[in-house]
Short mmCIF file of C-alpha atoms in Angstrom, two decimals:
data_model
loop_
_atom_site.label_atom_id
_atom_site.label_comp_id
_atom_site.label_asym_id
_atom_site.label_seq_id
_atom_site.Cartn_x
_atom_site.Cartn_y
_atom_site.Cartn_z
CA MET A 1 -22.70 14.63 -13.52
CA ALA A 2 -19.83 12.35 -14.56
CA LYS A 3 -20.49 10.13 -11.57
CA GLU A 4 -24.20 9.80 -12.39
CA THR A 5 -23.53 9.12 -16.07
CA PHE A 6 -20.99 6.43 -15.27
CA THR A 7 -23.30 4.79 -12.74
CA GLU A 8 -26.14 4.67 -15.27
CA SER A 9 -23.89 3.20 -17.97
CA MET A 10 -22.56 0.54 -15.62
CA THR A 11 -26.10 -0.30 -14.48
CA VAL A 12 -27.26 -0.76 -18.06
CA ALA A 13 -24.22 -2.87 -18.88
CA LYS A 14 -24.78 -5.18 -15.93
CA GLU A 15 -28.57 -5.50 -16.27
CA PRO A 16 -29.45 -9.11 -17.25
CA GLN A 17 -31.33 -9.64 -20.48
CA ASP A 18 -33.37 -12.47 -18.98
CA SER A 19 -35.08 -11.59 -15.70
CA LYS A 20 -35.29 -15.30 -14.87
CA ILE A 21 -31.52 -15.66 -14.64
CA THR A 22 -30.53 -16.23 -11.03
CA LYS A 23 -27.30 -15.11 -9.45
CA PRO A 24 -24.85 -18.02 -9.27
CA LYS A 25 -23.85 -19.31 -5.89
CA THR A 26 -20.47 -18.31 -4.58
CA SER A 27 -17.87 -21.00 -5.29
CA PHE A 28 -15.22 -22.13 -2.82
CA ILE A 29 -12.52 -20.36 -4.84
CA GLY A 30 -14.66 -17.23 -4.94
CA PHE A 31 -15.16 -17.37 -1.18
CA ILE A 32 -11.41 -17.75 -0.55
CA ALA A 33 -10.62 -14.88 -2.91
CA ASP A 34 -13.14 -12.62 -1.17
CA LYS A 35 -13.09 -13.68 2.49
CA GLY A 36 -9.97 -15.83 2.81
CA ILE A 37 -7.81 -13.09 4.33
CA PHE A 38 -10.16 -12.82 7.33
CA VAL A 39 -10.22 -16.58 7.88
CA PHE A 40 -6.49 -17.11 7.45
CA THR A 41 -5.55 -14.15 9.64
CA GLY A 42 -7.75 -15.52 12.42
CA ILE A 43 -6.23 -18.99 12.06
CA LEU A 44 -2.69 -17.61 12.03
CA VAL A 45 -3.28 -15.53 15.16
CA LEU A 46 -4.88 -18.49 16.96
CA ILE A 47 -1.97 -20.82 16.10
CA ALA A 48 0.58 -18.16 17.11
CA VAL A 49 -1.13 -17.50 20.46
CA LEU A 50 -1.40 -21.20 21.31
CA PHE A 51 1.91 -22.55 20.06
CA VAL A 52 4.48 -19.74 19.69
CA ASP A 53 6.17 -18.65 22.91
CA GLY A 54 6.29 -14.90 23.39
CA PHE A 55 3.91 -14.01 20.57
CA ALA A 56 0.97 -12.93 22.74
CA SER A 57 3.00 -10.61 24.97
CA LEU A 58 2.03 -6.94 24.81
CA GLN A 59 5.59 -5.98 23.97
CA ASN A 60 5.70 -8.33 20.97
CA VAL A 61 2.27 -7.31 19.66
CA THR A 62 3.09 -3.59 19.81
CA ASP A 63 6.49 -4.28 18.24
CA VAL A 64 4.78 -6.05 15.31
CA PHE A 65 2.70 -2.96 14.56
CA HIS A 66 5.66 -0.65 15.18
CA ARG A 67 7.83 -2.44 12.62
CA ALA A 68 4.95 -2.87 10.16
CA ALA A 69 4.03 0.83 10.15
CA PRO A 70 6.35 2.18 7.39
CA ILE A 71 5.61 -0.66 4.97
CA GLY A 72 1.94 -0.54 5.92
CA ILE A 73 1.67 3.18 5.15
CA VAL A 74 3.31 2.61 1.76
CA ALA A 75 0.93 -0.28 1.04
CA LEU A 76 -2.14 1.78 1.95
CA GLY A 77 -1.15 4.49 -0.51
CA MET A 78 -0.15 2.08 -3.27
CA THR A 79 -3.58 0.45 -3.01
CA PHE A 80 -4.98 3.37 -5.02
CA VAL A 81 -2.57 2.72 -7.88
CA VAL A 82 -3.26 -1.04 -7.89
CA ILE A 83 -7.04 -0.56 -7.87
CA THR A 84 -6.79 1.52 -11.05
CA GLY A 85 -5.73 -1.70 -12.79
CA ASN A 86 -2.41 -3.23 -13.82
CA TYR A 87 -0.46 -0.38 -12.23
CA LEU A 88 2.03 -0.40 -9.39
CA ASP A 89 4.68 1.99 -8.10
CA LEU A 90 8.15 0.53 -7.61
CA SER A 91 9.57 4.00 -6.95
CA VAL A 92 8.22 3.98 -3.38
CA VAL A 93 11.68 2.67 -2.42
CA ALA A 94 13.33 5.88 -3.62
CA GLN A 95 10.48 8.08 -2.39
CA ALA A 96 10.53 6.78 1.19
CA ALA A 97 14.33 6.96 1.35
CA ALA A 98 14.36 10.49 -0.06
CA ALA A 99 11.74 11.62 2.48
CA GLY A 100 13.73 10.14 5.37
CA VAL A 101 17.05 11.66 4.31
CA ILE A 102 15.45 15.04 3.58
CA LEU A 103 13.63 15.03 6.92
CA ILE A 104 16.82 14.65 8.94
CA ALA A 105 19.37 16.42 6.72
CA VAL A 106 17.27 19.51 5.99
CA SER A 107 15.94 19.80 9.54
CA ASN A 108 19.55 19.66 10.81
CA ALA A 109 20.54 22.50 8.48
CA TYR A 110 17.33 24.56 8.79
CA ASN A 111 14.18 23.35 10.58
CA LEU A 112 11.42 20.77 10.40
CA ILE A 113 8.98 23.01 8.52
CA ILE A 114 11.41 23.51 5.63
CA ALA A 115 12.25 19.79 5.71
CA PHE A 116 8.55 18.90 5.40
CA ALA A 117 8.14 21.39 2.54
CA VAL A 118 11.12 20.04 0.57
CA ALA A 119 9.97 16.43 1.06
CA PHE A 120 6.47 17.41 -0.06
CA VAL A 121 7.79 18.99 -3.28
CA VAL A 122 9.92 15.91 -4.02
CA ALA A 123 6.89 13.65 -3.51
CA ILE A 124 4.85 15.75 -5.93
CA ILE A 125 7.60 15.56 -8.56
CA PHE A 126 7.69 11.76 -8.29
CA ALA A 127 3.89 11.59 -8.61
CA LEU A 128 3.75 13.90 -11.62
CA VAL A 129 6.54 12.14 -13.51
CA ASN A 130 5.05 8.69 -12.88
CA GLY A 131 1.43 9.79 -13.39
CA ILE A 132 1.97 11.74 -16.60
CA ALA A 133 4.10 9.02 -18.17
CA VAL A 134 1.64 6.26 -17.28
CA GLY A 135 -1.67 8.15 -17.41
CA TYR A 136 -1.20 10.33 -20.46
CA PHE A 137 1.54 8.66 -22.50
CA LYS A 138 0.36 5.12 -21.63
CA ALA A 139 3.87 4.01 -20.72
CA ASN A 140 4.35 0.74 -18.83
CA ALA A 141 4.07 1.46 -15.11
CA VAL A 142 6.71 -1.11 -14.15
CA ILE A 143 9.30 0.36 -16.51
CA VAL A 144 8.50 3.97 -15.62
CA THR A 145 8.55 3.53 -11.85
CA LEU A 146 11.64 1.33 -12.02
CA ALA A 147 13.35 4.11 -13.96
CA THR A 148 12.27 6.81 -11.49
CA THR A 149 13.53 4.56 -8.69
CA TYR A 150 17.01 4.51 -10.21
CA ILE A 151 16.90 8.25 -10.95
CA GLY A 152 15.69 9.08 -7.45
CA LEU A 153 18.19 6.86 -5.65
CA GLY A 154 21.00 8.06 -7.91
CA LEU A 155 20.27 11.72 -7.17
CA LEU A 156 19.85 10.97 -3.48
CA ARG A 157 23.26 9.27 -3.31
CA LEU A 158 24.89 12.12 -5.21
CA LEU A 159 23.41 14.79 -2.97
CA SER A 160 23.99 12.93 0.30
CA GLY A 161 27.30 11.38 -0.68
CA GLY A 162 25.77 8.01 0.15
CA SER A 163 26.48 8.66 3.82
CA GLN A 164 24.18 8.14 6.77
CA VAL A 165 22.67 11.23 8.36
CA PHE A 166 21.85 11.50 12.06
CA GLY A 167 19.38 13.67 13.91
CA PRO A 168 19.95 15.24 17.33
CA ALA A 169 19.57 12.70 20.12
CA ASP A 170 17.12 15.00 21.95
CA GLY A 171 15.37 16.32 18.84
CA PRO A 172 11.68 15.98 17.90
CA ILE A 173 12.37 13.21 15.35
CA ALA A 174 14.08 11.01 17.95
CA THR A 175 11.32 11.80 20.45
CA PHE A 176 8.62 10.76 17.98
CA GLY A 177 10.43 7.50 17.22
CA THR A 178 10.51 6.43 20.87
CA SER A 179 7.22 7.85 22.18
CA LYS A 180 3.99 5.98 22.76
CA LEU A 181 0.30 6.69 23.10
CA GLY A 182 -0.50 4.37 25.98
CA PRO A 183 1.03 1.01 25.00
CA PHE A 184 1.10 1.83 21.29
CA PRO A 185 4.05 3.54 19.57
CA TYR A 186 3.34 6.69 17.59
CA SER A 187 4.23 4.84 14.38
CA ALA A 188 1.26 2.49 14.88
CA VAL A 189 -0.99 5.50 15.58
CA VAL A 190 0.10 7.08 12.29
CA LEU A 191 -0.68 3.80 10.50
CA VAL A 192 -4.23 3.82 11.91
CA VAL A 193 -4.78 7.50 11.11
CA VAL A 194 -3.59 7.05 7.51
CA THR A 195 -5.92 4.05 7.21
CA LEU A 196 -8.92 6.10 8.33
CA ILE A 197 -8.11 9.03 6.04
CA LEU A 198 -7.50 6.92 2.92
CA THR A 199 -10.56 4.78 3.63
CA PHE A 200 -12.66 7.95 3.66
CA VAL A 201 -11.03 9.18 0.44
CA LEU A 202 -11.59 5.90 -1.40
CA THR A 203 -15.17 5.27 -0.25
CA ARG A 204 -16.67 8.71 0.45
CA THR A 205 -15.28 11.05 -2.18
CA ASN A 206 -15.84 11.51 -5.90
CA PHE A 207 -12.14 10.94 -6.47
CA GLY A 208 -12.33 7.55 -4.74
CA PHE A 209 -15.38 6.63 -6.82
CA LEU A 210 -13.48 7.48 -10.01
CA ILE A 211 -10.46 5.44 -8.88
CA ARG A 212 -12.65 2.36 -8.42
CA SER A 213 -14.69 2.90 -11.58
CA PHE A 214 -11.50 3.39 -13.61
CA GLY A 215 -10.31 -0.03 -12.44
CA VAL A 216 -13.64 -1.65 -13.29
CA ASN A 217 -14.07 -0.18 -16.76
CA ILE A 218 -11.64 2.34 -18.21
CA SER A 219 -13.67 2.83 -21.40
CA ALA A 220 -16.91 3.60 -19.56
CA THR A 221 -15.10 6.04 -17.28
CA ARG A 222 -13.62 7.81 -20.30
CA LEU A 223 -16.98 7.89 -22.14
CA ALA A 224 -18.55 9.48 -19.06
CA GLY A 225 -16.36 12.51 -19.72
CA THR A 226 -13.77 11.83 -17.03
CA ASN A 227 -10.15 12.85 -17.58
CA THR A 228 -8.60 9.42 -17.00
CA GLY A 229 -5.08 10.82 -17.10
CA LEU A 230 -5.83 12.92 -14.03
CA ILE A 231 -7.17 9.85 -12.23
CA VAL A 232 -3.87 8.06 -12.76
CA ILE A 233 -1.91 11.10 -11.61
CA GLY A 234 -4.14 11.34 -8.55
CA ALA A 235 -3.54 7.69 -7.70
CA PHE A 236 0.22 8.15 -7.95
CA MET A 237 -0.09 11.31 -5.87
CA VAL A 238 -1.73 9.38 -3.03
CA THR A 239 1.03 6.77 -3.23
CA SER A 240 3.74 9.45 -3.14
CA MET A 241 2.23 11.17 -0.10
CA ALA A 242 2.00 7.84 1.71
CA ALA A 243 5.62 6.98 0.82
CA MET A 244 6.70 10.37 2.16
CA PHE A 245 5.07 9.77 5.55
CA ALA A 246 6.46 6.23 5.60
CA GLY A 247 9.94 7.67 5.09
CA PHE A 248 9.37 10.06 8.00
CA VAL A 249 8.29 7.22 10.28
CA LEU A 250 11.16 4.99 9.17
CA ALA A 251 13.73 7.73 9.80
CA ALA A 252 12.28 8.31 13.27
CA PHE A 253 12.83 4.66 14.22
CA SER A 254 16.56 5.10 14.74
CA ASN A 255 16.84 8.88 14.21
CA THR A 256 18.98 8.13 11.15
CA ALA A 257 18.51 7.94 7.39
CA VAL A 258 20.45 6.63 4.40
CA SER A 259 19.71 6.16 0.70
CA ASN A 260 19.13 2.38 0.96
CA MET A 261 16.91 2.52 4.05
CA ALA A 262 13.71 1.53 2.20
CA THR A 263 15.10 -1.38 0.17
CA GLY A 264 12.42 -4.03 -0.34
CA PHE A 265 9.50 -1.74 0.48
CA ASP A 266 8.05 -2.13 -3.02
CA PHE A 267 7.83 -5.92 -2.83
CA GLN A 268 6.67 -6.05 0.80
CA ALA A 269 3.98 -3.43 0.23
CA LEU A 270 2.74 -5.23 -2.88
CA ALA A 271 2.66 -8.48 -0.90
CA ALA A 272 0.39 -6.92 1.72
CA ILE A 273 -1.88 -5.42 -0.94
CA ILE A 274 -2.32 -8.67 -2.86
CA VAL A 275 -2.69 -10.84 0.24
CA GLY A 276 -5.29 -8.37 1.52
CA GLY A 277 -7.45 -9.11 -1.51
CA THR A 278 -6.89 -6.13 -3.78
CA SER A 279 -6.97 -7.46 -7.32
CA VAL A 280 -3.94 -6.87 -9.53
CA PHE A 281 -6.46 -6.63 -12.40
CA GLY A 282 -8.00 -3.51 -10.86
CA GLY A 283 -11.43 -2.46 -9.67
CA LYS A 284 -11.45 -4.58 -6.52
CA GLY A 285 -9.90 -3.77 -3.17
CA SER A 286 -10.07 -1.54 -0.13
CA VAL A 287 -7.79 0.24 2.29
CA PRO A 288 -8.90 -1.77 5.39
CA ARG A 289 -8.25 -5.02 3.50
CA THR A 290 -4.74 -3.81 2.70
CA LEU A 291 -4.23 -3.06 6.39
CA LEU A 292 -5.35 -6.60 7.17
CA GLY A 293 -2.88 -7.86 4.58
CA VAL A 294 -0.15 -5.85 6.30
CA VAL A 295 -1.13 -7.38 9.63
CA PHE A 296 -1.14 -10.91 8.19
CA VAL A 297 2.27 -10.61 6.51
CA SER A 298 3.75 -8.91 9.59
CA ILE A 299 2.42 -11.57 11.97
CA LEU A 300 3.65 -14.34 9.67
CA SER A 301 7.13 -12.78 9.55
CA ASN A 302 7.10 -12.32 13.32
CA VAL A 303 6.10 -15.93 13.93
CA LEU A 304 8.84 -17.19 11.62
CA VAL A 305 11.39 -15.08 13.51
CA LEU A 306 10.15 -16.30 16.91
CA VAL A 307 10.46 -19.95 15.86
CA GLN A 308 13.95 -19.15 14.54
CA VAL A 309 13.33 -19.81 10.86
CA SER A 310 16.13 -18.53 8.63
CA TYR A 311 15.65 -15.30 6.68
CA GLY A 312 16.02 -17.18 3.39
CA PHE A 313 13.08 -19.41 4.23
CA GLN A 314 11.08 -16.35 5.29
CA GLN A 315 11.59 -14.91 1.83
CA VAL A 316 10.48 -18.18 0.25
CA ALA A 317 7.36 -18.23 2.44
CA ILE A 318 6.34 -14.65 1.61
CA GLY A 319 7.03 -15.16 -2.10
CA SER A 320 4.98 -18.35 -2.15
CA LEU A 321 2.17 -16.54 -0.36
CA ILE A 322 2.06 -13.89 -3.08
CA VAL A 323 2.00 -16.50 -5.87
CA LEU A 324 -0.87 -18.26 -4.09
CA ALA A 325 -2.81 -15.02 -3.56
CA VAL A 326 -2.45 -13.94 -7.20
CA THR A 327 -3.48 -17.41 -8.40
CA VAL A 328 -6.57 -17.45 -6.20
CA ASP A 329 -7.49 -13.95 -7.40
CA ALA A 330 -7.19 -15.02 -11.05
CA LEU A 331 -9.20 -18.20 -10.48
CA GLY A 332 -11.84 -16.27 -8.54
CA ARG A 333 -12.28 -13.82 -11.40
CA ARG A 334 -12.52 -16.69 -13.90
CA VAL A 335 -15.17 -18.48 -11.84
CA SER A 336 -17.21 -15.29 -11.34
CA LYS A 337 -17.40 -14.78 -15.12
CA LYS A 338 -18.91 -18.21 -15.74
#
């Protein structure tokens, strides 16, 4: 009922008063904001294949997806928070690290099932704290998630002593980290599976509809009788679950985990989301586009490494890319309103 009411209200709001008004043609800026990621990814891949030695090898291509998997999984989950509008989750750094340390430390002391259960509970706690503070108390998402990052990392360091934990060399975690499905590592398979699941959730469920409608028009969603606080909590819950799985995958890479293992995940995930075309203003975006953003950023980083560009310049390049993507998004929204 809420879905139908909201749809009707949005339809009425968007219905033109003059039937003779024609839809404006898409501007160049609008085209770049909407389709640019597809064009630029294709151009980047073409340039890399033709001019960068070693890029097109099967080993390098699979390695790109292998290394991109943890950040990609985080980005896919955080897409839900960003689509709700002006929200992001910086605490994914602490969440992924906590999941990785818990996975190895608890499984060493007990077993994998208990480790999964403990990590799941921790992820829920993060989601509830962030979601309630932002969704119900209207606190600033940046401040809240930055605070929970410090709290989470602080507790993690206290409980682990800040030391690195190792899993058994012949254990299931190490096996997962080195195994492949054909030519593709299991980490890349997890990335694809998470993409499919979250795409279904965002596009084929009532919850996904409410996430998108909340980002488009919070007031209309609230007037339709929807509990907007629960929507925000749900978005943070998706992000927390994704960060948990990302931590598992990251820990499996080297069969080790430490409290600072996910440093930079917040910025890199946000970069992929924005470059993929999800609007920081909310209401616009998709999970497959975020995956494409992950692919683009990962390929760009890989190319810069292969041509032996310094890490400092790589940071400058990625940062500049984000500024450009946000600017194009803002300009595209401005043009579409004219």
